[in-house]
mmCIF file of C-alpha atoms in Angstrom:
data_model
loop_
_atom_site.group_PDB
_atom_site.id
_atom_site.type_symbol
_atom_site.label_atom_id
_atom_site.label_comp_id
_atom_site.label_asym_id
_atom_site.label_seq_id
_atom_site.Cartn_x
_atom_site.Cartn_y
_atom_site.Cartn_z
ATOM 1 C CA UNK B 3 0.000 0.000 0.000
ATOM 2 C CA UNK B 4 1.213 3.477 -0.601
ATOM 3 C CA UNK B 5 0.647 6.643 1.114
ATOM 4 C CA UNK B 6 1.228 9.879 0.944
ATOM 5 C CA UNK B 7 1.530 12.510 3.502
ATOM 6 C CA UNK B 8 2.772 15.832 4.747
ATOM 7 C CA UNK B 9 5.546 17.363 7.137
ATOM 8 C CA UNK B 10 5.968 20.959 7.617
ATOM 9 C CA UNK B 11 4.596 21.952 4.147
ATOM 10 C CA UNK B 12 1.236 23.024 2.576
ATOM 11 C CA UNK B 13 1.072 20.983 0.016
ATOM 12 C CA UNK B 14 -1.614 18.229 -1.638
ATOM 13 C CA UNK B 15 -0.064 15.409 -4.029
ATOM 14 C CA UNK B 16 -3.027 15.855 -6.729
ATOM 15 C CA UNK B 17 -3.883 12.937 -8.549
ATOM 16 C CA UNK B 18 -3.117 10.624 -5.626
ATOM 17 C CA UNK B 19 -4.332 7.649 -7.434
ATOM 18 C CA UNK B 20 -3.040 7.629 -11.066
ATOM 19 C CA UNK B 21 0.342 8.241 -9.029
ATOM 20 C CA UNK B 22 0.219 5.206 -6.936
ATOM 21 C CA UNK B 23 -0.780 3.078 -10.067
ATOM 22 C CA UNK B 24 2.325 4.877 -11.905
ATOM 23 C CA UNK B 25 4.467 3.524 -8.893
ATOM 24 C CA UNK B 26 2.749 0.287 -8.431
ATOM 25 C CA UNK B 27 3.725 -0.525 -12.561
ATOM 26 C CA UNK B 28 7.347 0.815 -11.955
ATOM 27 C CA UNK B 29 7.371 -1.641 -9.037
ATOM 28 C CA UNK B 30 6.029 -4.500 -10.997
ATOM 29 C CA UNK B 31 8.036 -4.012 -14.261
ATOM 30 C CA UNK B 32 11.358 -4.276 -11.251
ATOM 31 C CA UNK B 33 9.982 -7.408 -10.668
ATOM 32 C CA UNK B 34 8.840 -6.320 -7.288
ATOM 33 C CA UNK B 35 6.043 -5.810 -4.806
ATOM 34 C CA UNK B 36 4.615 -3.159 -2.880
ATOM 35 C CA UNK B 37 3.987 -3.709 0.665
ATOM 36 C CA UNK B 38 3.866 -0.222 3.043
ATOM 37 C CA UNK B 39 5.655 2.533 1.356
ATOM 38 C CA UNK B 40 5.077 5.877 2.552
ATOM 39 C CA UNK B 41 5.611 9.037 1.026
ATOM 40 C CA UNK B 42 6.233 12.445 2.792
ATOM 41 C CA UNK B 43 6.712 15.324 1.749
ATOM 42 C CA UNK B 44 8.764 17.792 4.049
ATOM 43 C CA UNK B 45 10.071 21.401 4.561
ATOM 44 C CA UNK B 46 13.861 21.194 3.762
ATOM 45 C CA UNK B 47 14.276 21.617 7.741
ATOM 46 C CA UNK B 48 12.396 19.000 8.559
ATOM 47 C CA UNK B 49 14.404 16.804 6.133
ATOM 48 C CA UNK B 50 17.670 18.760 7.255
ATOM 49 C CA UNK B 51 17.053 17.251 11.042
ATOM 50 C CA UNK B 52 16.222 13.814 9.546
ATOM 51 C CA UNK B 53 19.482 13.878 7.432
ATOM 52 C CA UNK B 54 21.483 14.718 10.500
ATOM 53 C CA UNK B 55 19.755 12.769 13.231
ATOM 54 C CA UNK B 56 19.582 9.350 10.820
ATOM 55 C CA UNK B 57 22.654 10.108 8.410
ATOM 56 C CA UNK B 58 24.815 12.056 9.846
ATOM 57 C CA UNK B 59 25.025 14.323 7.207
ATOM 58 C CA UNK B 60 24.782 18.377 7.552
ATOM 59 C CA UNK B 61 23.467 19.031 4.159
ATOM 60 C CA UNK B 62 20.095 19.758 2.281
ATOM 61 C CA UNK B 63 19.378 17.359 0.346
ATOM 62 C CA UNK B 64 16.176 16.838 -2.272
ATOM 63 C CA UNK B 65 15.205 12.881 -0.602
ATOM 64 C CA UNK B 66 16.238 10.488 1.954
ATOM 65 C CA UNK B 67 14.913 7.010 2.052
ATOM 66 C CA UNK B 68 14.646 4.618 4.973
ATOM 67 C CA UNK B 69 14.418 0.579 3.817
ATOM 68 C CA UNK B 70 12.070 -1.037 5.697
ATOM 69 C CA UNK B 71 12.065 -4.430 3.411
ATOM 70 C CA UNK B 72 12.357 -7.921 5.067
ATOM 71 C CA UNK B 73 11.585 -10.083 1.831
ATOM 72 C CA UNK B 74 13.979 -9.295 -1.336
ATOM 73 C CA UNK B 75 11.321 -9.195 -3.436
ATOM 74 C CA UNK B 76 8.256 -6.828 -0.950
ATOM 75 C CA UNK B 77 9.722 -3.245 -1.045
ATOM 76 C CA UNK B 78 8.837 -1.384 1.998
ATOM 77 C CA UNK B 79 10.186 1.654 3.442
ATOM 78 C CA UNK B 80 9.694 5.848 3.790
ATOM 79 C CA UNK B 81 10.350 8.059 1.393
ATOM 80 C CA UNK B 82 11.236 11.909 3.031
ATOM 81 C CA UNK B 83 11.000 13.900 0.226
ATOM 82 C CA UNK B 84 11.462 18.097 0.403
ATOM 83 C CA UNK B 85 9.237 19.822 -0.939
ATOM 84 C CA UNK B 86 11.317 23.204 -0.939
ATOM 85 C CA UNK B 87 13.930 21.649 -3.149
ATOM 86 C CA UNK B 88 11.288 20.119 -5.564
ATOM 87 C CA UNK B 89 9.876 23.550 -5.878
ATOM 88 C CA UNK B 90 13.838 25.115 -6.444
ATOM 89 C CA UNK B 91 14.942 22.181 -8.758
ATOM 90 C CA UNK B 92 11.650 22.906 -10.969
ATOM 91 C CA UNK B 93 12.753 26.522 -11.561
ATOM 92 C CA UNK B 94 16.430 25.173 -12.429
ATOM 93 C CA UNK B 95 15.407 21.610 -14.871
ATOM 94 C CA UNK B 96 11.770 21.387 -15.583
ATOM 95 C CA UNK B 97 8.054 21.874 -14.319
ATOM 96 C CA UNK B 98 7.306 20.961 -10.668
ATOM 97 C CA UNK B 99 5.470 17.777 -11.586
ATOM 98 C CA UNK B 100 7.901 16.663 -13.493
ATOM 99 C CA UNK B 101 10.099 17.588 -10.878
ATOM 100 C CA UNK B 102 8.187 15.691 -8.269
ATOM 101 C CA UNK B 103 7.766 12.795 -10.321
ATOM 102 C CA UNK B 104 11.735 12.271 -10.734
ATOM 103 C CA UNK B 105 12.248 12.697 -7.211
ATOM 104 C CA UNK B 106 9.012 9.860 -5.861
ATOM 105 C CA UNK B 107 10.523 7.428 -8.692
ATOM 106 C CA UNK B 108 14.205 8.084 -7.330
ATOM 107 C CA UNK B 109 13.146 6.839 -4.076
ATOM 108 C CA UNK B 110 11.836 3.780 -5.303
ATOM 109 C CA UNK B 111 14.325 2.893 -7.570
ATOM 110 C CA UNK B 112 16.913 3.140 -4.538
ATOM 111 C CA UNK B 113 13.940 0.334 -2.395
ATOM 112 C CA UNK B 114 14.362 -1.830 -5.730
ATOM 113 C CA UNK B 115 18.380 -1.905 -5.224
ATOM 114 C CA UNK B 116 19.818 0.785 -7.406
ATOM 115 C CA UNK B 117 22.673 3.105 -6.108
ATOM 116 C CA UNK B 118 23.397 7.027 -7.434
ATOM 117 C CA UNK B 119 26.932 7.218 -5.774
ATOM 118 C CA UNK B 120 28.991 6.438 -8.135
ATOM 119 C CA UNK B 121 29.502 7.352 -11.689
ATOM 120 C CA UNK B 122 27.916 4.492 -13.293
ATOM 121 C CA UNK B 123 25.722 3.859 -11.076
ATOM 122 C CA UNK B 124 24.577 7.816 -11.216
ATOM 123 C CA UNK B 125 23.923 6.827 -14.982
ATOM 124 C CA UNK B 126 22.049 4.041 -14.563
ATOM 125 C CA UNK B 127 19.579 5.536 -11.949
ATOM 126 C CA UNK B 128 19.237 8.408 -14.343
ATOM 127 C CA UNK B 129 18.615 5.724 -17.034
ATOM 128 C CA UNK B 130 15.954 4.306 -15.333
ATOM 129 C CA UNK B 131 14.281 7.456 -13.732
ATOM 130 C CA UNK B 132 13.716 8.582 -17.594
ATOM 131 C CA UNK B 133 12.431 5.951 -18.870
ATOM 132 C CA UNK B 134 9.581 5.561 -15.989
ATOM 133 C CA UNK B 135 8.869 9.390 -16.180
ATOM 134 C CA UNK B 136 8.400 8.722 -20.045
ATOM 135 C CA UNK B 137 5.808 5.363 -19.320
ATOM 136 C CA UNK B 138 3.990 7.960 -16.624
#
């Protein structure tokens, strides 16, 4: 089941629905299932203090996510996603949806195994985030 909700931010995920069946297909086509995977969306604050309290890392960031999984193939987990730097990113690369979108698929491609550290890997995750955004 996914959900979606709110931390320190007025904002409303519109189309609630057609997003979860977007996710639920990306998910599927990873040869994967979806068991509680939560979404929330946060002031960059709010995900500053998670980022330092869980991570120990002293930087903004645009998502962290927490893997709750216990089977390989059930993802599970929370998804802390800043809504500040969605809204900054969309005046740099694109619209905010679009924006959003990226961001909500990058979570879930890091619960289905893929890394964005390294060079390659950065590529790959890329890779994949396009193509989903272009099967949205």
């Amino acid at each position: 089941m996914i959900s979606f909700h709110t931390e320190d931010v007025s904002f409303t995920l519109q189309d609630k629905i057609k997003h979860k069946q977007w996710l639920q297909a990306v998910a599927k086509e990873e040869l994967k299932k979806v068991g509680a995977l939560n979404y929330v969306f946060c002031s960059d604050s709010y995900l500053l203090e998670i980022n330092q309290s869980y991570l120990h890392h002293d930087t903004f960031t645009d998502i962290v996510t927490f893997d709750n999984s216990d089977e390989p193939n059930v993802i599970e987990g929370d998804i802390f996603i800043s809504y500040d730097r969605i809204l900054e990113n969309a005046a740099k690369f694109g619209t905010e949806s679009s924006e959003l979108q990226r961001v909500m698929v990058h979570g879930l491609l890091h619960l289905c195994g893929y890394k964005d550290k390294g060079k390659a890997d950065k590529a790959l995750m890329t890779s994949k985030e396009n193509y989903y955004l272009a099967k949205r």
